[in-house]
Amino acid sequence: MNARSHGAPPSPEGDAFAPWRAVIESMLHAVWLVDAASLRVVAANHAAGTLMGVRAAELVGRGVLDLAATPEDLCFWDEVAGGLAESIESETFVCRLNGGTAPVTRRISRVDQVGGAAFYVVALHDRSEQFRAERALEASAADLRATLESTDDGILVTDLSGRIRNFNRRFAALWNIPDEMLMRREDDAVLEWMRRSVIEPGTYMRRLATIDDATMLQASDVLKLHSGTVLERVATPQCTSGRPIGRVFSFRDITEKLEARERIQVLSYTDALTGLPNRRLLADRVEVALAVAKRDSTPFALLFLNLDRFKHINETLGHTFGDRVLLEVAERIKCSIRQVDTVARLSGDEFVLLAHQADENGAEAAAWRVMEALKRPFNQGDLSFTVTASIGIAMQPNDGTSFDELMRRAESAMREVKHAGRAAFRFHRPRPAQADARSRSRMHLDHAMRQALAQGRFRLHYQPQVEIGSGKIVGTEALIRWRDPELGEISPGEFIPVAEETGFIVPIGEWVLRQAVKQAAAWQASGRPRAVSVNVSALQFQQPGFVDGVATVLREAGLAAEWLELELTESILLQDAQDAMLRLQALAQLGVKLAIDDFGTGYSSLAYLKRFPIGRLKIDRSFISGLPLDESDAGIVRAIISMGRALRLEIIAEGVETVAQRDFLQEAGCHLFQGFLFSPALDVMAFEAKFGAS
Ligand code: C2E
Ligand code: MG
Ligand code: MG
């Protein structure tokens, strides 16, 4: 393979280069020989062909200027041509004959042959690979930098001796490091800056020393800075070929996360309104108290406190007002207990007091103190009123040895206080065995009720309803009575709720309705007509044939509908307002009168009532009992009366026991009342004997 055989221009020297060809062919680098006079290639080795992208022979005869890629090259060969340069080593590019350029290191030396033509040996080292590697390295360095800068963590890379090798801007920002310090790469100053920024530099340095010593240690620490920032630092060893060469420290700002966690921690253990411990924290403290009690055999007490009629305050005066009252209650309870004791708010108006190392005397003293603290009148805005509480007490270990058990017992004691008339405290007392034997359990009551209805043991008593000014009887309320041969007299307050639960209230209610309507018809027949008011339970009211049933009962007794009034509870209106409306309209159409019983204890508002064909409101007796002195009761009663009157409703007060109560009601504009002041409910005979003439 020589120049001639490929039609390349013959070299002036002919075969003068033959020995050289053999020499350059054995070389690994690309080499070509250039005739010094013509500056044309006279010989090229295989590697030169590969470099230039052609067969080696095709290079022969080409002018070097054709193969030069840069202006410097052109100058160089010009100088060579002018005899100004003899040898050179440079980095340049050559033009590949199949397109593109290749980076090369080129060494050129001039050879002057004795008696022969001078030529240049041009040796070229292809740097394409190295070039590619460098580019790739640059690209990955750029990637690395972009990655470093795009993370939200501050990154600091050091070598094993702690010298800074790399960092990102976030690192500088988190540590608040001045720019110039980083720019000038004052490593010591940067490290000292970091040391001075942390709140506990001693611990910080000791920890750093540990990390330095253990090159393969992965460590995670929390650093608190004077600036208030809290950083999480993770130190990870950096290795190449499995050997550690330095460390990567990443810093994450966890200030907010930590604050949020602390907030959650506080929230999950305290009541949001009062800031008192909540049920969870109380449970924890009781667990601790139980452990101590077990070890030292010391008793402690749980006092379960429920505010009396707080719901009315909330309903009538609004939740904001209610919240303010709760806050003050919490404050007063807190001030009335010992520092070591805990008061927690469970929910709404329920508080629990944990009295440590307290026997019954201690628990009683605590209950008295709390009740005393609540006794002072509460003043909110223009209103002054009293708040009372019912407190149930359970003693550890007699009443229970677990949180749940003690709570249950204390709560049931509190409920007993409520039943007995509120505003007092009571210890949990196990039921006497005898009472259990009598077992007024639900099942037993239900069974006895069914028998009572079948055997005609229910009776009705009638309580007069009186015009407040004249004292004239305008109607009567039918109230059921039951004496069981075994259980004795059982009040409706006890068995009606059970009947409502079991559904037996429906047949009982039908019996009451029929009986009361019959009585009204009898009164009418005797020439002394009296209206009857009949209590109707929600379940009974919701029965599909209820309205028809009422019409039938009236027809069969021959009583005009206007002599019958049905006393409904607010819950009837709230359950299915649409359905309730249709029934109420049908009843009103019949001519039956409708009243809302126990008004004020439910959730309906007066404005809401306006939509229904209701004629009368009966103010619940729990509001009447505090009259006229309790300012909260007085305010509520006055509000109900004046708003009720504005809606053209007739207002009746129940449970009126004193003249003062009646006078207050009369002055406030109440139309009617019923209560022990005038008369309790009486059987028909007693009623006639007492009021026959009126
Ligand atoms: P209620 O309908 O609010 O009846 C008024 C209750 O207050 C009656 O209790 C009555 O005896 C009592 N009372 C009347 N005047 C006074 C007073 O001056 N002071 C006090 N402290 N109490 C007074 P009773 O008869 O024990 O009935 C309790 C509840 O049982 C009734 O409350 C009513 O909700 C229900 N109930 C009674 N009879 C029936 C009935 O036939 N059907 C239905 N569904 N429920 C009934
Ligand atoms: Mg009633
Ligand atoms: Mg009532």
PDB file of C-alpha atoms and ligand atoms in Angstrom, residues 477 535 567 597-599 618-621 654, ligand 3:
ATOM      1  CA  GLU A 477    -102.612  17.827  82.661  1.00  0.00           C
ATOM      2  CA  ASN A 535     -98.065  14.014  77.202  1.00  0.00           C
ATOM      3  CA  GLU A 567     -97.830  18.124  74.982  1.00  0.00           C
ATOM      4  CA  ASP A 597     -93.441  20.705  77.020  1.00  0.00           C
ATOM      5  CA  ASP A 598     -90.268  21.283  79.032  1.00  0.00           C
ATOM      6  CA  PHE A 599     -89.359  24.227  76.839  1.00  0.00           C
ATOM      7  CA  LYS A 618     -94.553  25.232  78.760  1.00  0.00           C
ATOM      8  CA  ILE A 619     -91.431  26.579  80.452  1.00  0.00           C
ATOM      9  CA  ASP A 620     -89.472  23.717  81.996  1.00  0.00           C
ATOM     10  CA  ARG A 621     -89.705  23.576  85.751  1.00  0.00           C
ATOM     11  CA  GLU A 654     -94.823  24.313  85.372  1.00  0.00           C
TER      12      GLU A 654
HETATM   13 MG    MG B   3     -92.788  19.438  81.723  1.00  0.00          MG
END
